Amino acid sequence: MRKTGCFLIGLVLAATAIFFVPPHVLAVNSASYIDFVIEAPHPDGIAVSWWGGASPLTGLNISVTGIQGDRSDDDFLGITGGLLSFTTGPLTSYDNTSWHFGSGGNIALTGGVSALGIASPDTLLLWGSFSEVSVLKVDTRFKVILASSYNELNADVANFFGVSGPYVGSLNLSFFSNESPGQPFTATSLQGGQIEATSVPVPAAFWLFGSGLFGIAALRKRRSV
């Protein structure tokens, strides 16, 4: 009877941990995602390339001009000298309308953000690796990169927008080239797009419930000694 009573008390404590958590602990982040804006014109040396075979898709010197959160009152933060470069995993397949690349590789965005006191244009603002990447042929010349990734964010950027990791990301970027899927290409006529980093935090209640269950186990162990 005493053990049953202790178990019930522990269960009540675990439930209390969920339903009586202070509101500021359970509150969602101020912003759930951040957009890094890709805009033309791009600097010299820009290129998106695939060299054929199992080689990866690569991007170099892609201009990123600013950061925008999803809150209605978020300021647009300009990026000075923002450059995006990436390398995907190897080509896995292609069909009549698209190329497909595997996971891995890397993505890195550098730049300065004067509004946050980030002066150096070589500062890492976002970095990570890809989970999957596709290049879609929209018409004879127009193509779009659609990719998903796992990202990390510069701490000053994350703090300003009130987000926390872990993050999942996406990349979309449009460009022009005459090649069809299966043919190698190097495109220097890039247009616009965006990189999105979405915060996916573990709910606070989950951790508190786990703490409550741990307390139950500890209480039962103590009573059994």
Coordinates of N, CA and C in Angstrom, one line a residue:
M1 N 0.8 -1.2 0.0 CA 0.0 0.0 0.0 C 0.9 1.3 0.0
R2 N 2.0 1.2 0.8 CA 2.8 2.4 0.9 C 3.5 2.7 -0.4
K3 N 3.9 1.6 -1.1 CA 4.6 1.7 -2.4 C 3.6 2.3 -3.5
T4 N 2.4 1.8 -3.4 CA 1.3 2.3 -4.3 C 1.1 3.8 -4.1
G5 N 1.0 4.2 -2.8 CA 0.8 5.6 -2.5 C 1.9 6.4 -3.0
C6 N 3.2 6.0 -2.8 CA 4.3 6.8 -3.3 C 4.3 6.9 -4.8
F7 N 3.9 5.8 -5.5 CA 3.9 5.9 -6.9 C 2.8 6.9 -7.4
L8 N 1.7 6.9 -6.7 CA 0.6 7.9 -7.1 C 1.0 9.3 -6.8
I9 N 1.7 9.5 -5.7 CA 2.2 10.9 -5.4 C 3.2 11.3 -6.5
G10 N 4.1 10.4 -6.9 CA 5.1 10.8 -7.9 C 4.4 11.1 -9.2
L11 N 3.3 10.3 -9.6 CA 2.6 10.6 -10.8 C 1.9 11.9 -10.8
V12 N 1.4 12.3 -9.7 CA 0.7 13.6 -9.5 C 1.8 14.7 -9.7
L13 N 3.0 14.5 -9.1 CA 4.0 15.5 -9.3 C 4.4 15.7 -10.7
A14 N 4.5 14.5 -11.5 CA 4.9 14.6 -12.9 C 3.8 15.3 -13.7
A15 N 2.5 15.1 -13.4 CA 1.5 15.8 -14.1 C 1.5 17.2 -13.8
T16 N 1.8 17.6 -12.5 CA 1.8 19.0 -12.1 C 2.9 19.7 -12.8
A17 N 4.0 19.0 -13.1 CA 5.2 19.6 -13.8 C 4.7 20.0 -15.2
I18 N 3.8 19.3 -15.8 CA 3.3 19.6 -17.1 C 2.3 20.8 -17.1
F19 N 1.3 20.7 -16.2 CA 0.2 21.6 -16.3 C 0.4 22.9 -15.5
F20 N 1.4 23.0 -14.7 CA 1.6 24.2 -13.9 C 3.0 24.8 -14.2
V21 N 3.5 24.6 -15.4 CA 4.8 25.2 -15.8 C 4.5 26.7 -16.0
P22 N 5.4 27.5 -15.6 CA 5.3 29.0 -15.8 C 5.1 29.3 -17.3
P23 N 4.3 30.2 -17.7 CA 4.0 30.5 -19.1 C 5.3 30.8 -19.9
H24 N 6.3 31.5 -19.2 CA 7.4 31.9 -20.0 C 8.3 30.7 -20.4
V25 N 8.2 29.6 -19.6 CA 8.9 28.4 -19.9 C 8.4 27.7 -21.1
L26 N 7.0 27.6 -21.2 CA 6.4 26.9 -22.3 C 6.2 27.8 -23.5
A27 N 6.4 29.1 -23.4 CA 6.2 30.0 -24.5 C 7.0 29.5 -25.7
V28 N 6.5 29.6 -26.9 CA 7.2 29.3 -28.1 C 8.2 30.5 -28.4
N29 N 9.2 30.2 -29.3 CA 10.1 31.2 -29.6 C 9.4 32.4 -30.3
S30 N 10.1 33.6 -30.1 CA 9.5 34.8 -30.7 C 9.4 34.7 -32.2
A31 N 10.3 34.0 -32.8 CA 10.2 33.8 -34.3 C 10.4 32.3 -34.4
S32 N 9.8 31.7 -35.4 CA 9.9 30.2 -35.6 C 10.9 30.0 -36.8
Y33 N 11.1 30.9 -37.7 CA 12.1 30.8 -38.7 C 12.7 32.1 -39.1
I34 N 13.8 32.0 -39.8 CA 14.5 33.2 -40.3 C 14.8 33.0 -41.8
D35 N 14.6 34.0 -42.6 CA 14.9 34.0 -44.0 C 16.1 34.8 -44.3
F36 N 17.1 34.2 -45.0 CA 18.2 34.9 -45.6 C 17.9 35.1 -47.1
V37 N 17.9 36.4 -47.5 CA 17.4 36.8 -48.8 C 18.5 36.7 -49.8
I38 N 18.3 36.0 -50.9 CA 19.3 35.9 -52.0 C 18.7 36.8 -53.1
E39 N 19.6 37.8 -53.6 CA 19.1 38.7 -54.6 C 20.3 39.0 -55.6
A40 N 19.9 39.2 -56.9 CA 20.8 39.6 -57.9 C 20.9 41.2 -57.7
P41 N 22.0 41.8 -58.2 CA 23.1 41.2 -58.9 C 24.1 40.5 -58.0
H42 N 24.8 39.5 -58.6 CA 25.7 38.7 -57.8 C 27.1 39.1 -58.2
P43 N 28.1 38.9 -57.3 CA 29.5 39.3 -57.6 C 30.2 38.5 -58.7
D44 N 31.3 38.9 -59.2 CA 32.1 38.2 -60.2 C 32.5 36.8 -59.5
G45 N 32.5 35.8 -60.4 CA 33.0 34.5 -59.9 C 31.8 33.6 -59.4
I46 N 30.6 34.2 -59.5 CA 29.4 33.4 -59.2 C 29.2 32.2 -60.1
A47 N 28.8 31.0 -59.6 CA 28.6 29.9 -60.4 C 27.9 28.8 -59.6
V48 N 26.9 28.1 -60.3 CA 26.3 26.9 -59.8 C 26.7 25.8 -60.9
S49 N 27.3 24.8 -60.4 CA 27.9 23.8 -61.4 C 27.7 22.4 -61.0
W50 N 27.5 21.5 -62.0 CA 27.6 20.1 -61.8 C 28.5 19.6 -63.0
W51 N 29.5 18.8 -62.6 CA 30.5 18.4 -63.6 C 30.3 17.1 -64.2
G52 N 29.2 16.4 -63.9 CA 28.9 15.1 -64.5 C 29.2 14.0 -63.6
G53 N 28.8 12.8 -64.0 CA 29.1 11.6 -63.2 C 28.5 11.6 -61.8
A54 N 29.2 11.2 -60.8 CA 28.7 11.2 -59.4 C 29.1 12.5 -58.7
S55 N 29.6 13.5 -59.4 CA 30.1 14.7 -58.7 C 28.9 15.4 -58.1
P56 N 29.2 16.3 -57.0 CA 28.2 17.0 -56.4 C 27.8 18.3 -57.1
L57 N 26.7 18.9 -56.7 CA 26.3 20.2 -57.1 C 27.1 21.2 -56.3
T58 N 27.6 22.2 -56.9 CA 28.4 23.2 -56.1 C 27.8 24.6 -56.4
G59 N 27.9 25.5 -55.4 CA 27.6 26.9 -55.6 C 28.6 27.8 -55.0
L60 N 29.0 28.9 -55.7 CA 30.1 29.8 -55.3 C 29.7 31.2 -55.4
N61 N 30.0 32.1 -54.4 CA 29.9 33.5 -54.5 C 28.4 34.0 -54.8
I62 N 27.5 33.4 -54.2 CA 26.1 33.8 -54.3 C 25.7 34.9 -53.3
S63 N 25.2 36.0 -53.8 CA 25.0 37.1 -53.0 C 23.7 37.0 -52.1
V64 N 23.9 37.2 -50.8 CA 22.8 37.2 -49.8 C 22.8 38.6 -49.2
T65 N 21.7 39.3 -49.3 CA 21.6 40.7 -48.9 C 21.0 41.1 -47.6
G66 N 20.2 40.1 -47.0 CA 19.6 40.5 -45.7 C 19.0 39.3 -45.0
I67 N 18.4 39.6 -43.8 CA 17.8 38.6 -42.9 C 16.5 39.2 -42.5
Q68 N 15.4 38.3 -42.5 CA 14.1 38.7 -42.1 C 13.5 37.5 -41.3
G69 N 12.9 37.9 -40.1 CA 12.2 36.9 -39.3 C 10.8 36.8 -39.7
D70 N 10.0 35.9 -39.0 CA 8.6 35.7 -39.4 C 7.7 36.6 -38.5
R71 N 8.2 37.3 -37.5 CA 7.4 38.2 -36.7 C 7.0 39.5 -37.5
S72 N 5.8 40.0 -37.3 CA 5.4 41.1 -38.1 C 6.2 42.4 -37.8
D73 N 6.8 42.4 -36.6 CA 7.6 43.6 -36.2 C 9.1 43.5 -36.4
D74 N 9.5 42.4 -37.1 CA 10.9 42.2 -37.3 C 11.5 43.2 -38.3
D75 N 12.6 43.8 -37.9 CA 13.3 44.6 -38.9 C 14.0 43.8 -39.9
F76 N 14.2 44.3 -41.1 CA 15.0 43.7 -42.1 C 16.4 44.1 -41.8
L77 N 17.3 43.1 -41.6 CA 18.7 43.4 -41.3 C 19.5 43.2 -42.5
G78 N 20.2 44.2 -43.0 CA 21.0 44.1 -44.1 C 22.3 43.4 -43.8
I79 N 22.8 42.6 -44.8 CA 24.1 41.9 -44.7 C 25.1 42.6 -45.6
T80 N 26.2 42.9 -45.1 CA 27.3 43.5 -45.9 C 28.3 42.4 -46.4
G81 N 28.4 42.3 -47.7 CA 29.3 41.3 -48.3 C 28.9 39.9 -48.1
G82 N 27.5 39.7 -48.0 CA 27.0 38.3 -47.8 C 27.3 37.4 -49.0
L83 N 27.9 36.3 -48.7 CA 28.2 35.3 -49.8 C 27.8 33.9 -49.3
L84 N 27.1 33.2 -50.1 CA 26.8 31.8 -49.9 C 27.6 30.9 -50.8
S85 N 28.1 29.8 -50.2 CA 28.8 28.8 -51.0 C 28.3 27.4 -50.5
F86 N 28.2 26.4 -51.4 CA 27.7 25.1 -50.9 C 28.3 24.0 -51.8
T87 N 28.3 22.8 -51.3 CA 28.6 21.6 -52.0 C 27.7 20.5 -51.5
T88 N 26.9 19.9 -52.4 CA 26.0 18.9 -51.9 C 26.7 17.5 -51.9
G89 N 25.9 16.5 -51.5 CA 26.3 15.1 -51.7 C 26.4 14.8 -53.2
P90 N 26.9 13.6 -53.5 CA 27.0 13.2 -54.9 C 25.7 13.0 -55.6
L91 N 25.7 13.1 -57.0 CA 24.5 12.8 -57.8 C 24.0 11.4 -57.5
T92 N 22.7 11.3 -57.3 CA 22.2 9.9 -57.0 C 21.3 9.5 -58.2
S93 N 20.7 10.4 -58.9 CA 19.9 10.0 -60.1 C 19.4 11.3 -60.9
Y94 N 18.9 11.0 -62.1 CA 18.2 12.1 -62.8 C 17.2 11.5 -63.7
D95 N 16.2 12.4 -64.1 CA 15.2 11.9 -65.0 C 15.0 13.0 -66.1
N96 N 13.8 13.0 -66.7 CA 13.6 14.0 -67.8 C 13.4 15.4 -67.3
T97 N 13.1 15.6 -66.0 CA 12.8 17.0 -65.5 C 13.7 17.4 -64.3
S98 N 14.6 16.5 -63.8 CA 15.4 16.9 -62.6 C 16.6 16.1 -62.4
W99 N 17.5 16.7 -61.7 CA 18.7 16.1 -61.1 C 18.5 15.9 -59.6
H100 N 19.0 14.8 -59.0 CA 18.9 14.6 -57.6 C 20.2 14.2 -57.0
F101 N 20.5 14.9 -55.9 CA 21.8 14.8 -55.2 C 21.6 14.3 -53.8
G102 N 22.5 13.5 -53.2 CA 22.4 12.9 -51.9 C 22.7 13.8 -50.8
S103 N 22.7 13.3 -49.6 CA 22.9 14.0 -48.4 C 24.4 14.2 -48.2
G104 N 24.7 15.1 -47.2 CA 26.1 15.4 -46.9 C 26.5 16.8 -47.4
G105 N 27.8 16.9 -47.7 CA 28.3 18.2 -48.2 C 28.3 19.2 -47.2
N106 N 28.2 20.5 -47.6 CA 28.2 21.6 -46.6 C 27.6 22.8 -47.3
I107 N 27.1 23.7 -46.4 CA 26.6 25.0 -46.8 C 27.1 26.0 -45.8
A108 N 27.5 27.2 -46.3 CA 28.1 28.2 -45.5 C 27.7 29.6 -46.0
L109 N 27.3 30.4 -45.1 CA 27.0 31.8 -45.4 C 27.8 32.7 -44.6
T110 N 28.6 33.6 -45.2 CA 29.4 34.6 -44.4 C 28.9 36.0 -44.8
G111 N 29.1 36.9 -43.8 CA 28.8 38.3 -44.1 C 28.8 39.1 -42.8
G112 N 28.7 40.4 -42.9 CA 28.7 41.3 -41.8 C 27.2 41.8 -41.6
V113 N 26.9 42.1 -40.3 CA 25.5 42.6 -40.0 C 25.8 43.8 -39.1
S114 N 25.8 45.0 -39.6 CA 26.2 46.1 -38.8 C 25.2 46.4 -37.7
A115 N 23.9 46.1 -37.9 CA 22.9 46.3 -36.8 C 23.1 45.5 -35.6
L116 N 23.9 44.4 -35.8 CA 24.2 43.5 -34.7 C 25.6 43.6 -34.2
G117 N 26.3 44.6 -34.7 CA 27.7 44.7 -34.3 C 28.7 43.7 -34.9
I118 N 28.2 43.0 -36.0 CA 29.1 42.1 -36.7 C 29.7 42.8 -37.9
A119 N 31.0 43.2 -37.7 CA 31.7 44.0 -38.7 C 32.3 43.3 -39.8
S120 N 32.9 42.1 -39.5 CA 33.7 41.4 -40.5 C 32.8 40.7 -41.5
P121 N 33.0 40.9 -42.8 CA 32.2 40.1 -43.8 C 32.6 38.7 -43.9
D122 N 33.6 38.3 -43.2 CA 34.0 36.8 -43.1 C 33.3 36.1 -42.0
T123 N 32.4 36.7 -41.3 CA 31.8 36.1 -40.1 C 30.8 35.0 -40.6
L124 N 30.8 33.8 -40.0 CA 29.9 32.8 -40.3 C 28.5 33.2 -39.8
L125 N 27.5 33.2 -40.6 CA 26.1 33.5 -40.2 C 25.3 32.3 -40.1
L126 N 25.5 31.4 -41.0 CA 24.8 30.1 -41.1 C 25.7 29.0 -41.7
W127 N 25.6 27.8 -41.2 CA 26.4 26.7 -41.8 C 25.6 25.4 -41.5
G128 N 26.0 24.4 -42.2 CA 25.3 23.1 -42.0 C 25.6 22.1 -43.1
S129 N 24.8 21.1 -43.3 CA 24.9 20.1 -44.3 C 23.6 19.8 -44.9
F130 N 23.5 19.1 -46.1 CA 22.3 18.8 -46.8 C 21.7 17.5 -46.4
S131 N 20.4 17.4 -46.4 CA 19.7 16.1 -46.3 C 19.3 15.6 -47.7
E132 N 18.9 16.5 -48.6 CA 18.5 16.1 -49.9 C 18.5 17.4 -50.8
V133 N 18.8 17.2 -52.1 CA 18.8 18.3 -53.0 C 18.3 17.9 -54.4
S134 N 17.5 18.8 -55.0 CA 17.0 18.5 -56.4 C 17.2 19.8 -57.2
V135 N 17.5 19.6 -58.5 CA 17.5 20.7 -59.4 C 16.3 20.4 -60.4
L136 N 15.3 21.3 -60.5 CA 14.2 21.1 -61.3 C 14.3 21.9 -62.6
K137 N 14.0 21.3 -63.7 CA 13.9 22.0 -65.0 C 12.5 22.5 -65.2
V138 N 12.3 23.9 -65.1 CA 11.0 24.5 -65.2 C 10.6 24.6 -66.7
D139 N 11.6 25.1 -67.5 CA 11.3 25.2 -69.0 C 12.7 25.0 -69.6
T140 N 12.8 25.4 -70.9 CA 14.1 25.2 -71.6 C 15.3 25.7 -70.9
R141 N 15.2 26.9 -70.3 CA 16.4 27.5 -69.6 C 16.2 27.6 -68.1
F142 N 15.0 27.9 -67.6 CA 14.8 28.3 -66.2 C 14.8 27.0 -65.4
K143 N 15.7 27.1 -64.3 CA 15.8 26.0 -63.4 C 15.8 26.4 -61.9
V144 N 15.4 25.6 -61.0 CA 15.3 25.9 -59.6 C 15.9 24.8 -58.8
I145 N 16.8 25.3 -57.8 CA 17.3 24.4 -56.8 C 16.4 24.3 -55.6
L146 N 16.0 23.1 -55.2 CA 15.2 22.9 -54.0 C 16.0 22.0 -53.1
A147 N 16.3 22.4 -51.9 CA 17.2 21.6 -51.0 C 16.7 21.7 -49.5
S148 N 16.9 20.7 -48.8 CA 16.7 20.7 -47.3 C 18.0 20.4 -46.6
S149 N 18.1 21.0 -45.4 CA 19.4 20.9 -44.7 C 19.3 20.9 -43.2
Y150 N 20.3 20.6 -42.5 CA 20.4 20.8 -41.1 C 21.4 21.9 -40.8
N151 N 20.9 23.0 -40.1 CA 21.7 24.2 -40.0 C 22.1 24.6 -38.6
E152 N 23.1 25.4 -38.5 CA 23.5 26.1 -37.2 C 23.5 27.6 -37.6
L153 N 23.2 28.4 -36.5 CA 23.1 29.9 -36.7 C 24.1 30.6 -35.9
N154 N 24.6 31.7 -36.4 CA 25.4 32.7 -35.6 C 24.6 33.0 -34.3
A155 N 25.3 33.0 -33.1 CA 24.6 33.3 -31.9 C 23.9 34.7 -31.8
D156 N 24.6 35.7 -32.4 CA 24.0 37.1 -32.3 C 22.8 37.1 -33.2
V157 N 22.8 36.5 -34.3 CA 21.6 36.5 -35.2 C 20.4 35.7 -34.5
A158 N 20.7 34.6 -33.9 CA 19.7 33.8 -33.2 C 19.1 34.6 -32.0
N159 N 20.0 35.2 -31.2 CA 19.5 36.0 -30.1 C 18.6 37.2 -30.5
F160 N 19.0 37.8 -31.6 CA 18.2 39.0 -32.0 C 16.7 38.6 -32.4
F161 N 16.6 37.4 -33.1 CA 15.3 37.0 -33.5 C 14.6 36.1 -32.5
G162 N 15.3 35.8 -31.4 CA 14.7 35.0 -30.3 C 14.5 33.5 -30.7
V163 N 15.4 33.0 -31.5 CA 15.2 31.6 -31.9 C 16.3 30.7 -31.2
S164 N 16.1 29.4 -31.1 CA 17.1 28.5 -30.6 C 17.0 27.2 -31.4
G165 N 18.2 26.5 -31.4 CA 18.3 25.3 -32.2 C 17.7 24.1 -31.5
P166 N 17.6 22.9 -32.1 CA 18.2 22.7 -33.4 C 17.4 23.3 -34.6
Y167 N 18.0 23.4 -35.7 CA 17.4 24.0 -36.9 C 17.4 23.1 -38.1
V168 N 16.3 23.1 -38.8 CA 16.2 22.5 -40.1 C 16.1 23.6 -41.1
G169 N 16.7 23.4 -42.3 CA 16.7 24.5 -43.3 C 16.2 24.1 -44.6
S170 N 16.1 25.1 -45.5 CA 15.7 24.9 -46.9 C 16.4 26.0 -47.7
L171 N 16.7 25.6 -48.9 CA 17.3 26.5 -49.9 C 16.6 26.4 -51.2
N172 N 16.2 27.6 -51.7 CA 15.7 27.6 -53.1 C 16.4 28.7 -53.9
L173 N 16.8 28.5 -55.1 CA 17.6 29.4 -55.9 C 17.3 29.1 -57.3
S174 N 16.9 30.2 -58.1 CA 16.6 30.0 -59.5 C 17.8 30.5 -60.3
F175 N 18.0 29.9 -61.5 CA 19.1 30.2 -62.4 C 18.7 29.8 -63.8
F176 N 19.6 30.3 -64.8 CA 19.4 30.0 -66.2 C 20.5 29.1 -66.7
S177 N 20.2 28.1 -67.4 CA 21.2 27.3 -68.2 C 20.5 26.5 -69.3
N178 N 21.2 26.2 -70.3 CA 20.5 25.5 -71.5 C 20.5 24.0 -71.4
E179 N 21.2 23.5 -70.4 CA 21.4 22.0 -70.4 C 20.2 21.3 -69.9
S180 N 20.0 20.1 -70.3 CA 18.9 19.2 -69.8 C 19.4 18.3 -68.7
P181 N 18.5 17.7 -67.9 CA 19.0 16.7 -66.9 C 19.9 15.6 -67.4
G182 N 20.9 15.4 -66.7 CA 21.9 14.4 -67.2 C 23.1 15.0 -67.9
Q183 N 23.0 16.3 -68.3 CA 24.1 17.0 -68.9 C 24.8 17.9 -67.9
P184 N 26.1 17.9 -67.9 CA 26.9 18.8 -67.0 C 26.6 20.2 -67.3
F185 N 26.7 21.1 -66.3 CA 26.4 22.5 -66.6 C 27.2 23.4 -65.6
T186 N 27.5 24.6 -66.0 CA 28.0 25.7 -65.2 C 27.1 26.9 -65.5
A187 N 26.3 27.3 -64.5 CA 25.4 28.5 -64.7 C 26.0 29.7 -63.9
T188 N 26.1 30.8 -64.6 CA 26.5 32.1 -64.0 C 25.4 33.1 -64.0
S189 N 24.3 32.8 -64.6 CA 23.2 33.7 -64.6 C 22.2 33.3 -63.6
L190 N 22.4 33.7 -62.3 CA 21.6 33.4 -61.2 C 20.6 34.5 -60.9
Q191 N 19.4 34.1 -60.4 CA 18.4 35.1 -60.0 C 18.3 35.2 -58.5
G192 N 17.1 35.1 -58.0 CA 16.9 35.2 -56.6 C 16.5 33.9 -55.9
G193 N 16.3 34.0 -54.6 CA 15.9 32.9 -53.8 C 16.0 33.2 -52.3
Q194 N 16.1 32.1 -51.5 CA 16.2 32.3 -50.1 C 16.7 31.1 -49.4
I195 N 17.3 31.3 -48.2 CA 17.7 30.2 -47.3 C 16.8 30.4 -46.1
E196 N 16.2 29.4 -45.6 CA 15.3 29.5 -44.5 C 15.8 28.5 -43.4
A197 N 16.0 29.1 -42.2 CA 16.3 28.3 -41.0 C 15.2 28.2 -40.0
T198 N 14.6 27.1 -39.8 CA 13.4 26.9 -38.9 C 13.8 26.3 -37.6
S199 N 13.4 26.9 -36.5 CA 13.7 26.4 -35.2 C 12.8 25.2 -34.8
V200 N 13.3 24.1 -34.4 CA 12.5 23.0 -33.9 C 12.9 22.6 -32.5
P201 N 12.6 23.4 -31.5 CA 13.0 23.1 -30.1 C 12.2 22.0 -29.5
V202 N 12.9 21.2 -28.6 CA 12.2 20.2 -27.9 C 11.3 20.9 -26.8
P203 N 10.0 20.5 -26.8 CA 9.0 21.2 -25.8 C 9.5 21.0 -24.4
A204 N 9.4 22.2 -23.7 CA 9.8 22.2 -22.3 C 9.1 21.2 -21.4
A205 N 7.8 21.0 -21.8 CA 7.0 20.0 -21.0 C 7.5 18.6 -21.1
F206 N 8.1 18.3 -22.2 CA 8.6 16.9 -22.4 C 9.7 16.7 -21.4
W207 N 10.6 17.7 -21.2 CA 11.7 17.5 -20.3 C 11.2 17.5 -18.9
L208 N 10.2 18.3 -18.6 CA 9.7 18.3 -17.2 C 9.0 17.0 -16.9
F209 N 8.3 16.5 -17.8 CA 7.6 15.2 -17.6 C 8.6 14.1 -17.4
G210 N 9.7 14.2 -18.1 CA 10.8 13.2 -17.9 C 11.4 13.3 -16.6
S211 N 11.6 14.6 -16.1 CA 12.1 14.8 -14.7 C 11.2 14.2 -13.7
G212 N 9.8 14.4 -13.9 CA 8.9 13.8 -13.0 C 8.9 12.3 -12.9
L213 N 9.1 11.7 -14.1 CA 9.2 10.2 -14.1 C 10.5 9.8 -13.4
F214 N 11.6 10.5 -13.6 CA 12.8 10.2 -12.9 C 12.6 10.3 -11.4
G215 N 11.9 11.3 -11.0 CA 11.6 11.4 -9.5 C 10.8 10.3 -9.0
I216 N 9.8 9.8 -9.8 CA 9.1 8.6 -9.4 C 10.0 7.4 -9.2
A217 N 10.9 7.2 -10.2 CA 11.8 6.0 -10.1 C 12.7 6.1 -8.8
A218 N 13.2 7.3 -8.6 CA 14.1 7.5 -7.4 C 13.3 7.3 -6.1
L219 N 12.1 7.8 -6.1 CA 11.3 7.6 -4.8 C 11.0 6.1 -4.6
R220 N 10.6 5.4 -5.6 CA 10.3 4.0 -5.5 C 11.6 3.2 -5.0
K221 N 12.7 3.6 -5.6 CA 14.0 2.9 -5.3 C 14.3 3.1 -3.8
R222 N 14.1 4.4 -3.3 CA 14.4 4.7 -2.0 C 13.5 3.9 -1.0
R223 N 12.2 3.8 -1.4 CA 11.3 3.1 -0.5 C 11.6 1.6 -0.4
S224 N 12.2 1.1 -1.5 CA 12.5 -0.4 -1.6 C 13.7 -0.8 -0.8
V225 N 14.6 0.2 -0.4 CA 15.8 -0.1 0.3 C 15.5 -0.4 1.7

